[in-house]
Amino acid sequence: MQKLKIVFHMFVESGYEGGLIEQTLRSADYDAIFVADTDALPLSENEPDILLLEPSMSQWAWLDLFIGFTRDYPDLPVVLYSRDISVKNDFQPLPGEAPVYLAGDVLVLKERLGDIVEDIMRRKEGTPKSILFVDDEPNVLSAYTRMLRKSPWRVLTAPSAEKALDILDEESINLVVTDMKMPEVHGMELVARIREKFEDLPIIVCSAYHGMKDDQSLQFHKIAGFIEKPVESDVLVSKIEEVLGH
């Protein structure tokens, strides 16, 4: 089986540190190519898969590179690496939609490279983003499926909060769209339980009660959007595009 080719654009002040990172990551099960000077050849010949930067409080060139690359490659995974970074387990994604990671140990970075490669594979293969719809009414779930039948997204449905939690444990989900008024487990309880495991997973709430939009608990749980029921197709698509992108 051919190794996955990964192009690292790496900007680390210490030549020794850069050599250590390159040597360590080359030993992983990938065809790793390191580019330290983007002026040496056109980016089209070595389009980056991962940008690896060393943040510095004294030299701000890394920040210009970070801004430039993330502007030109909005889905590009970025690793901010420094031995001075102290994070839990020495590897941690930053909150938000951008795939930015903090790393303080090169061996842990090597072990967790698979998390970043998953982002790369999704970009390379064009894997559709998955949306999980949760509602206790079968006709509503069927309506969601019909509304999005020509969309670029993969649609999954769950008739209950418990089933939704099972799916989240088994599938890679990019967005949850949930009803609020459901038997057994209320939508707000579902949101709280999702947040216990998936802190940054976008959630859109649907409710026939318009005042729900201003509920403080939605802000507390970082809800990405509110849609009033009955849900209209164009409103749903617009909100999903706003949250996930086209």
XYZ file of N, CA and C in Angstrom:
738
model
N 0.851 -1.201 0.000
C 0.000 0.000 0.000
C 0.884 1.247 0.000
N 0.593 2.196 -0.902
C 1.398 3.395 -1.013
C 1.207 4.278 0.211
N 2.333 4.823 0.705
C 2.259 5.687 1.870
C 1.575 7.005 1.502
N 0.851 7.561 2.470
C 0.225 8.849 2.276
C 1.298 9.935 2.267
N 1.299 10.732 1.204
C 2.272 11.821 1.098
C 1.769 13.020 1.883
N 2.621 13.515 2.793
C 2.283 14.694 3.577
C 3.380 15.729 3.399
N 2.985 16.909 2.968
C 3.945 18.000 2.802
C 3.853 18.926 4.014
N 4.944 18.987 4.776
C 5.017 19.882 5.921
C 5.715 21.180 5.497
N 5.069 22.302 5.701
C 5.765 23.575 5.607
C 6.111 23.964 7.044
N 7.395 23.963 7.353
C 7.848 24.061 8.734
C 8.740 25.279 8.922
N 8.406 26.091 9.904
C 9.183 27.287 10.207
C 9.486 27.297 11.707
N 10.677 26.810 12.053
C 11.119 26.712 13.437
C 12.451 27.442 13.551
N 12.567 28.317 14.545
C 13.772 29.155 14.660
C 15.036 28.325 14.867
N 14.962 27.294 15.701
C 16.136 26.486 16.009
C 16.341 25.418 14.945
N 17.523 25.432 14.296
C 17.816 24.404 13.306
C 17.858 23.025 13.918
N 18.356 22.942 15.151
C 18.404 21.641 15.838
C 16.990 21.136 16.096
N 16.132 22.026 16.578
C 14.749 21.627 16.873
C 14.037 21.200 15.598
N 14.261 21.955 14.518
C 13.645 21.595 13.246
C 14.102 20.248 12.742
N 15.404 19.970 12.900
C 15.923 18.668 12.484
C 15.350 17.539 13.300
N 15.157 17.779 14.594
C 14.578 16.760 15.474
C 13.134 16.463 15.080
N 12.370 17.509 14.798
C 10.977 17.333 14.380
C 10.915 16.552 13.071
N 11.743 16.959 12.104
C 11.740 16.298 10.801
C 12.118 14.831 10.928
N 13.160 14.550 11.684
C 13.608 13.166 11.855
C 12.541 12.317 12.537
N 11.904 12.877 13.549
C 10.883 12.130 14.289
C 9.661 11.842 13.434
N 9.184 12.848 12.704
C 7.975 12.668 11.908
C 8.222 11.857 10.647
N 9.471 11.881 10.147
C 9.785 11.026 8.996
C 9.693 9.555 9.371
N 9.914 9.241 10.642
C 9.876 7.841 11.069
C 8.440 7.333 11.213
N 7.464 8.244 11.106
C 6.066 7.816 11.126
C 5.738 7.143 9.794
N 4.584 6.513 9.726
C 4.234 5.722 8.546
C 3.638 6.606 7.450
N 4.370 7.663 7.064
C 3.918 8.566 6.021
C 5.103 8.934 5.127
N 4.805 9.300 3.895
C 5.823 9.822 2.996
C 5.910 11.322 3.265
N 6.780 11.704 4.197
C 6.835 13.082 4.675
C 7.838 13.905 3.891
N 7.411 15.053 3.410
C 8.266 15.994 2.699
C 8.247 17.306 3.473
N 9.430 17.829 3.790
C 9.529 19.055 4.571
C 10.043 20.197 3.702
N 9.352 21.308 3.752
C 9.741 22.505 3.022
C 9.902 23.620 4.037
N 11.118 24.183 4.129
C 11.388 25.234 5.109
C 11.462 26.614 4.475
N 11.443 26.683 3.142
C 11.564 27.966 2.451
C 10.584 27.998 1.292
N 9.482 28.709 1.467
C 8.446 28.735 0.428
C 8.895 29.508 -0.804
N 9.971 30.286 -0.690
C 10.463 31.022 -1.858
C 11.315 30.144 -2.773
N 11.665 28.949 -2.280
C 12.566 28.088 -3.056
C 11.886 27.519 -4.295
N 10.578 27.310 -4.237
C 9.871 26.750 -5.387
C 8.401 27.115 -5.283
N 7.660 27.052 -6.394
C 6.248 27.432 -6.354
C 5.460 26.553 -5.390
N 4.532 27.166 -4.680
C 3.708 26.393 -3.750
C 2.934 25.298 -4.457
N 2.586 25.528 -5.738
C 1.809 24.534 -6.470
C 2.540 23.201 -6.569
N 3.879 23.230 -6.496
C 4.644 21.997 -6.588
C 4.686 21.252 -5.250
N 4.559 21.986 -4.171
C 4.529 21.375 -2.844
C 3.464 22.062 -2.006
N 2.218 21.948 -2.457
C 1.113 22.554 -1.717
C 1.061 21.960 -0.318
N 0.969 22.796 0.701
C 1.090 22.289 2.072
C -0.088 21.428 2.497
N 0.218 20.381 3.256
C -0.802 19.588 3.935
C -0.889 19.987 5.397
N 0.263 20.317 5.983
C 0.333 20.734 7.376
C 1.301 21.910 7.481
N 0.906 22.943 8.200
C 1.801 24.053 8.494
C 2.253 23.914 9.947
N 3.567 23.883 10.150
C 4.122 23.727 11.494
C 4.934 24.977 11.822
N 4.491 25.724 12.829
C 5.111 26.988 13.187
C 5.555 26.983 14.643
N 6.630 27.694 14.917
C 7.064 27.892 16.294
C 6.706 29.324 16.704
N 5.694 29.494 17.575
C 5.342 30.849 18.008
C 6.449 31.459 18.854
N 6.636 32.755 18.712
C 7.694 33.451 19.444
C 7.188 34.810 19.884
N 7.538 35.211 21.096
C 7.147 36.520 21.592
C 8.101 37.610 21.119
N 9.265 37.232 20.630
C 10.258 38.225 20.213
C 10.307 38.411 18.696
N 9.993 37.340 17.955
C 9.988 37.396 16.498
C 8.575 37.086 15.997
N 8.005 38.038 15.252
C 6.602 37.886 14.867
C 6.405 37.424 13.422
N 7.480 36.982 12.768
C 7.351 36.507 11.381
C 6.404 35.316 11.293
N 6.379 34.475 12.330
C 5.522 33.285 12.331
C 4.049 33.677 12.227
N 3.696 34.817 12.850
C 2.297 35.244 12.830
C 1.886 35.687 11.428
N 2.784 36.378 10.722
C 2.489 36.761 9.334
C 2.286 35.524 8.465
N 3.143 34.501 8.672
C 2.999 33.252 7.929
C 1.676 32.581 8.254
N 1.344 32.554 9.525
C 0.092 31.934 9.970
C -1.105 32.612 9.305
N -1.132 33.931 9.328
C -2.252 34.680 8.740
C -2.318 34.437 7.235
N -1.147 34.475 6.570
C -1.125 34.289 5.124
C -1.574 32.911 4.694
N -1.056 31.877 5.375
C -1.411 30.506 5.002
C -2.879 30.218 5.286
N -3.378 30.631 6.431
C -4.774 30.331 6.770
C -5.732 31.118 5.894
N -5.269 32.247 5.338
C -6.098 32.981 4.381
C -6.167 32.237 3.048
N -5.010 31.744 2.592
C -4.953 31.072 1.298
C -5.424 29.623 1.360
N -5.263 28.997 2.534
C -5.655 27.598 2.733
C -6.495 27.503 4.003
N -7.782 27.891 3.935
C -8.605 27.980 5.152
C -8.804 26.652 5.881
N -8.649 25.524 5.192
C -8.827 24.227 5.845
C -7.492 23.594 6.240
N -6.420 24.337 6.117
C -5.088 23.791 6.374
C -4.874 23.539 7.871
N -4.548 22.299 8.263
C -4.212 22.050 9.673
C -2.908 22.764 10.042
N -2.924 23.483 11.148
C -1.761 24.241 11.606
C -1.363 23.741 12.988
N -0.075 23.459 13.156
C 0.462 23.066 14.454
C 1.357 24.193 14.959
N 1.033 24.739 16.113
C 1.890 25.712 16.788
C 2.720 24.936 17.795
N 4.009 24.774 17.475
C 4.871 23.902 18.268
C 5.917 24.705 19.033
N 6.048 24.402 20.312
C 7.103 25.010 21.122
C 7.242 24.223 22.411
N 8.470 23.999 22.825
C 8.691 23.330 24.102
C 8.198 24.169 25.276
N 8.005 25.461 25.033
C 7.526 26.355 26.093
C 6.017 26.274 26.272
N 5.323 25.605 25.329
C 3.873 25.462 25.437
C 3.565 24.365 26.440
N 2.749 24.688 27.410
C 2.347 23.698 28.417
C 0.861 23.443 28.266
N 0.516 22.282 27.705
C -0.884 21.917 27.514
C -1.077 20.494 28.018
N -2.308 20.177 28.341
C -2.635 18.840 28.810
C -2.276 17.825 27.728
N -1.517 16.824 28.101
C -1.069 15.763 27.192
C -0.139 16.284 26.091
N 0.309 17.549 26.216
C 1.266 18.132 25.265
C 0.744 18.195 23.837
N -0.559 18.055 23.639
C -1.128 18.177 22.295
C -2.599 18.504 22.451
N -3.033 19.611 21.862
C -4.394 20.040 22.109
C -4.910 20.886 20.957
N -6.118 20.588 20.442
C -6.698 21.456 19.417
C -7.226 22.734 20.062
N -7.065 23.847 19.375
C -7.621 25.092 19.868
C -9.112 25.137 19.561
N -9.921 25.776 20.429
C -11.352 25.877 20.154
C -11.627 26.708 18.918
N -12.724 26.380 18.239
C -13.069 27.099 17.014
C -13.116 26.159 15.832
N -13.474 26.705 14.670
C -13.642 25.883 13.479
C -12.324 25.579 12.775
N -11.346 26.467 12.894
C -10.076 26.256 12.202
C -9.307 25.105 12.846
N -8.669 24.230 12.026
C -7.911 23.094 12.572
C -6.528 23.532 13.051
N -6.470 24.158 14.223
C -5.211 24.650 14.792
C -4.924 23.884 16.077
N -3.691 23.394 16.200
C -3.310 22.569 17.336
C -2.121 23.184 18.064
N -2.100 23.020 19.380
C -0.934 23.364 20.183
C -0.161 22.096 20.488
N 1.147 22.142 20.351
C 1.975 20.963 20.632
C 3.219 21.397 21.400
N 3.561 20.629 22.439
C 4.738 20.948 23.227
C 5.735 19.821 23.306
N 5.444 18.713 22.613
C 6.339 17.561 22.650
C 6.289 16.868 21.295
N 7.440 16.684 20.667
C 7.467 16.155 19.309
C 7.057 14.688 19.263
N 7.339 13.913 20.308
C 6.941 12.499 20.311
C 5.425 12.358 20.421
N 4.813 13.220 21.231
C 3.350 13.203 21.328
C 2.743 13.665 20.005
N 3.379 14.650 19.384
C 2.913 15.105 18.074
C 2.929 13.955 17.075
N 3.981 13.166 17.088
C 4.070 12.015 16.189
C 2.930 11.028 16.460
N 2.671 10.774 17.752
C 1.616 9.824 18.114
C 0.242 10.323 17.684
N 0.038 11.640 17.764
C -1.281 12.200 17.488
C -1.429 12.694 16.053
N -0.437 12.394 15.233
C -0.475 12.849 13.852
C -1.721 12.335 13.131
N -2.219 11.184 13.558
C -3.413 10.625 12.937
C -4.614 11.550 13.021
N -4.712 12.322 14.129
C -5.814 13.271 14.263
C -5.757 14.327 13.165
N -4.539 14.757 12.849
C -4.366 15.776 11.820
C -4.549 15.161 10.436
N -4.037 13.937 10.245
C -4.147 13.267 8.948
C -5.614 13.066 8.573
N -6.466 12.860 9.562
C -7.902 12.711 9.280
C -8.440 13.969 8.602
N -7.988 15.145 9.070
C -8.387 16.390 8.421
C -7.863 16.452 6.991
N -6.621 16.004 6.822
C -6.004 16.032 5.495
C -6.753 15.111 4.533
N -7.072 13.900 4.976
C -7.765 12.937 4.120
C -9.136 13.455 3.725
N -9.814 14.109 4.665
C -11.126 14.662 4.354
C -11.007 15.718 3.264
N -9.936 16.517 3.321
C -9.726 17.553 2.315
C -9.317 16.944 0.978
N -8.421 15.947 1.010
C -7.936 15.332 -0.226
C -9.028 14.534 -0.931
N -9.805 13.793 -0.171
C -10.794 12.886 -0.756
C -12.157 13.542 -0.939
N -12.304 14.736 -0.387
C -13.587 15.410 -0.518
C -14.697 14.705 0.232
N -14.380 14.100 1.367
C -15.392 13.413 2.161
C -16.472 14.397 2.585
N -17.737 14.100 2.297
C -18.798 15.049 2.660
C -18.937 15.175 4.177
N -19.264 16.362 4.615
C -19.493 16.579 6.044
C -20.825 15.957 6.449
N -20.858 15.422 7.655
C -22.029 14.683 8.125
C -22.857 15.528 9.086
N -24.169 15.504 8.864
C -25.099 16.240 9.724
C -26.046 15.242 10.369
N -26.181 15.315 11.674
C -27.096 14.445 12.418
C -28.328 15.247 12.824
N -29.504 14.810 12.350
C -30.773 15.438 12.708
C -31.453 14.607 13.793
N -31.916 15.289 14.834
C -32.555 14.603 15.959
C -33.958 15.158 16.147
N -34.954 14.277 16.049
C -36.355 14.685 16.237
C -37.174 13.432 16.500
N -38.158 13.533 17.383
C -38.959 12.349 17.714
C -40.091 12.119 16.715
N -40.267 13.034 15.755
C -41.325 12.869 14.756
C -40.729 12.344 13.445
N -41.112 11.134 13.035
C -40.546 10.537 11.812
C -40.760 11.385 10.567
N -41.929 12.048 10.485
C -42.203 12.857 9.292
C -41.269 14.070 9.209
N -40.841 14.584 10.350
C -39.902 15.714 10.360
C -38.533 15.247 9.876
N -38.093 14.082 10.359
C -36.807 13.545 9.907
C -36.829 13.260 8.408
N -37.966 12.749 7.928
C -38.093 12.488 6.489
C -38.040 13.788 5.700
N -38.632 14.836 6.255
C -38.617 16.134 5.582
C -37.188 16.676 5.471
N -36.402 16.518 6.540
C -35.003 16.958 6.489
C -34.250 16.221 5.382
N -34.477 14.916 5.308
C -33.795 14.109 4.294
C -34.163 14.574 2.890
N -35.449 14.887 2.675
C -35.900 15.370 1.362
C -35.283 16.735 1.050
N -35.280 17.620 2.037
C -34.746 18.972 1.832
C -33.286 18.950 1.381
N -32.534 17.991 1.900
C -31.091 17.970 1.647
C -30.665 16.862 0.689
N -31.612 16.299 -0.056
C -31.281 15.158 -0.913
C -30.285 15.538 -2.013
N -30.251 16.813 -2.418
C -29.308 17.244 -3.457
C -28.152 18.054 -2.880
N -28.013 18.044 -1.572
C -26.958 18.827 -0.928
C -25.641 18.057 -0.940
N -24.522 18.724 -0.646
C -23.226 18.037 -0.603
C -22.971 17.331 0.724
N -23.954 17.364 1.636
C -23.748 16.824 2.971
C -24.337 15.426 3.134
N -23.740 14.679 4.036
C -24.253 13.350 4.397
C -25.238 13.520 5.553
N -26.459 13.009 5.375
C -27.529 13.205 6.356
C -27.763 11.930 7.156
N -27.708 12.052 8.480
C -28.054 10.963 9.382
C -29.198 11.437 10.273
N -30.061 10.519 10.700
C -31.202 10.903 11.528
C -31.278 10.029 12.773
N -31.832 10.621 13.825
C -32.009 9.901 15.092
C -33.381 10.265 15.655
N -34.204 9.261 16.011
C -35.555 9.540 16.515
C -35.594 9.862 18.010
N -34.442 9.863 18.658
C -34.401 10.144 20.090
C -33.013 10.651 20.469
N -32.936 11.255 21.646
C -31.651 11.749 22.143
C -30.681 10.601 22.393
N -31.189 9.515 22.948
C -30.322 8.369 23.251
C -29.717 7.793 21.966
N -30.540 7.683 20.921
C -30.032 7.175 19.645
C -29.008 8.144 19.064
N -29.252 9.428 19.234
C -28.306 10.424 18.741
C -26.952 10.278 19.422
N -26.957 10.053 20.719
C -25.703 9.889 21.460
C -24.958 8.638 21.009
N -25.716 7.590 20.703
C -25.088 6.357 20.186
C -24.410 6.634 18.839
N -25.086 7.367 17.970
C -24.523 7.681 16.653
C -23.270 8.533 16.800
N -23.298 9.488 17.710
C -22.135 10.352 17.933
C -20.928 9.565 18.409
N -21.162 8.492 19.130
C -20.061 7.638 19.585
C -19.493 6.780 18.457
N -20.313 6.529 17.438
C -19.904 5.609 16.374
C -19.481 6.310 15.085
N -20.012 7.504 14.841
C -19.790 8.187 13.570
C -19.028 9.505 13.777
N -18.396 9.964 12.708
C -17.760 11.278 12.715
C -18.791 12.295 12.233
N -19.298 13.099 13.151
C -20.367 14.049 12.861
C -19.818 15.470 12.896
N -20.208 16.270 11.902
C -19.724 17.652 11.814
C -20.725 18.673 12.333
N -22.001 18.268 12.428
C -23.037 19.197 12.879
C -24.231 18.405 13.406
N -24.810 18.867 14.511
C -26.043 18.291 15.041
C -27.152 19.324 14.930
N -28.302 18.911 14.384
C -29.492 19.757 14.315
C -30.563 19.051 15.133
N -30.980 19.652 16.233
C -31.889 18.936 17.134
C -33.136 19.732 17.483
N -34.221 18.988 17.656
C -35.460 19.542 18.184
C -35.281 19.733 19.692
N -36.127 20.540 20.296
C -36.045 20.762 21.738
C -37.056 19.913 22.499
N -38.316 19.960 22.078
C -39.371 19.278 22.813
C -39.453 17.823 22.365
N -38.808 16.951 23.149
C -38.815 15.521 22.854
C -39.095 14.745 24.139
N -39.781 13.585 24.020
C -40.067 12.796 25.216
C -38.811 12.148 25.786
N -38.869 11.781 27.044
C -37.795 11.089 27.758
C -36.585 11.988 28.001
N -35.914 12.397 26.942
C -34.757 13.287 27.090
C -35.015 14.562 26.302
N -35.132 15.687 27.013
C -35.389 16.978 26.378
C -34.176 17.405 25.547
N -34.440 18.209 24.538
C -33.369 18.658 23.670
C -32.258 19.383 24.407
N -32.604 20.167 25.436
C -31.576 20.889 26.177
C -30.675 19.930 26.952
N -31.256 18.856 27.457
C -30.441 17.850 28.137
C -29.517 17.161 27.137
N -30.026 16.908 25.940
C -29.184 16.317 24.892
C -28.006 17.238 24.582
N -28.282 18.522 24.434
C -27.208 19.489 24.163
C -26.157 19.445 25.265
N -26.609 19.416 26.521
C -25.669 19.388 27.648
C -24.819 18.120 27.619
N -25.447 16.983 27.284
C -24.700 15.714 27.249
C -23.732 15.677 26.070
N -24.104 16.295 24.953
C -23.180 16.386 23.823
C -21.965 17.216 24.221
N -22.193 18.326 24.918
C -21.101 19.213 25.300
C -20.115 18.539 26.272
N -20.583 17.553 27.020
C -19.686 16.835 27.920
C -18.604 16.089 27.158
N -18.930 15.620 25.945
C -17.984 14.825 25.153
C -17.402 15.593 23.973
N -18.204 16.489 23.393
C -17.802 17.171 22.161
C -17.950 18.679 22.376
N -16.908 19.271 22.932
C -16.972 20.668 23.345
C -17.196 21.621 22.187
N -16.628 21.310 21.016
C -16.670 22.250 19.897
C -17.559 21.809 18.740
N -18.320 20.729 18.910
C -19.206 20.266 17.842
C -20.336 21.277 17.638
N -20.495 21.821 16.430
C -21.569 22.794 16.195
C -22.951 22.155 16.379
N -23.844 22.896 17.021
C -25.214 22.428 17.248
C -26.184 23.526 16.836
N -27.181 23.155 16.043
C -28.273 24.057 15.680
C -29.531 23.558 16.373
N -30.263 24.463 16.991
C -31.481 24.116 17.723
C -32.700 24.530 16.913
N -33.691 23.627 16.851
C -34.961 23.917 16.183
C -36.084 23.885 17.214
N -36.965 24.886 17.178
C -38.063 24.918 18.141
C -39.203 25.765 17.600
N -40.437 25.368 17.946
C -41.612 26.152 17.559
C -41.786 27.355 18.482
N -41.064 27.353 19.594
C -41.138 28.469 20.541
C -40.084 29.499 20.173
N -40.524 30.612 19.596
C -39.590 31.615 19.079
C -38.711 32.199 20.179
N -39.268 32.308 21.400
C -38.500 32.885 22.500
C -37.293 32.065 22.892
N -37.246 30.813 22.437
C -36.115 29.934 22.749
C -34.810 30.522 22.217
N -34.885 31.317 21.151
C -33.687 31.877 20.535
C -32.880 32.719 21.508
N -33.566 33.344 22.470
C -32.890 34.219 23.426
C -32.614 33.537 24.759
N -32.841 32.226 24.815
C -32.599 31.489 26.057
C -31.111 31.534 26.404
N -30.794 31.954 27.629
C -29.403 32.083 28.049
C -28.664 30.748 28.049
N -29.388 29.657 28.258
C -28.735 28.350 28.286
C -28.172 27.981 26.919
N -28.779 28.493 25.837
C -28.250 28.238 24.504
C -26.892 28.908 24.334
N -26.778 30.113 24.861
C -25.491 30.806 24.795
C -24.448 30.091 25.652
N -24.877 29.591 26.798
C -23.956 28.886 27.692
C -23.364 27.659 27.005
N -24.182 26.958 26.213
C -23.728 25.741 25.537
C -23.184 26.019 24.130
N -22.939 27.287 23.820
C -22.314 27.682 22.549
C -23.087 27.133 21.342
N -24.396 27.374 21.328
C -25.226 26.936 20.214
C -24.882 27.751 18.966
N -24.715 27.060 17.842
C -24.281 27.724 16.614
C -25.412 28.445 15.891
N -26.656 28.059 16.173
C -27.749 28.704 15.469
C -29.104 28.242 15.972
N -30.135 29.032 15.685
C -31.510 28.704 16.054
C -32.379 28.801 14.809
N -33.258 27.806 14.607
C -34.206 27.819 13.498
C -35.601 27.589 14.059
N -36.517 28.476 13.693
C -37.897 28.345 14.168
C -38.637 27.283 13.352
N -39.401 26.433 14.043
C -40.211 25.408 13.376
C -41.581 25.987 13.058
N -42.222 25.544 11.967
C -41.737 24.541 11.014
C -40.553 25.067 10.195
N -39.603 24.178 9.958
C -38.359 24.560 9.306
C -38.567 24.670 7.801
N -38.140 25.799 7.233
C -38.209 25.992 5.791
C -36.888 25.585 5.157
N -36.951 25.000 3.979
C -35.769 24.435 3.322
C -34.668 25.459 3.118
N -35.020 26.643 2.585
C -33.989 27.640 2.303
C -33.343 28.174 3.573
N -34.131 28.288 4.646
C -33.589 28.742 5.932
C -32.622 27.703 6.489
N -33.005 26.431 6.389
C -32.156 25.351 6.882
C -30.837 25.311 6.132
N -30.892 25.337 4.807
C -29.668 25.270 4.003
C -28.768 26.472 4.281
N -29.377 27.655 4.383
C -28.599 28.857 4.640
C -27.876 28.786 5.981
N -28.568 28.287 6.989
C -27.961 28.195 8.319
C -26.851 27.155 8.336
N -27.041 26.020 7.655
C -26.007 24.990 7.600
C -24.770 25.517 6.870
N -24.990 26.227 5.763
C -23.864 26.810 5.033
C -23.120 27.818 5.894
N -23.856 28.557 6.700
C -23.243 29.537 7.597
C -22.338 28.851 8.621
N -22.780 27.688 9.103
C -22.042 26.982 10.145
C -20.922 26.120 9.578
N -21.213 25.382 8.502
C -20.249 24.415 7.948
C -19.489 24.944 6.739
N -20.022 25.944 6.092
C -19.448 26.365 4.826
C -20.117 25.603 3.695
N -19.878 26.015 2.469
C -20.544 25.386 1.301
C -19.972 24.002 1.048
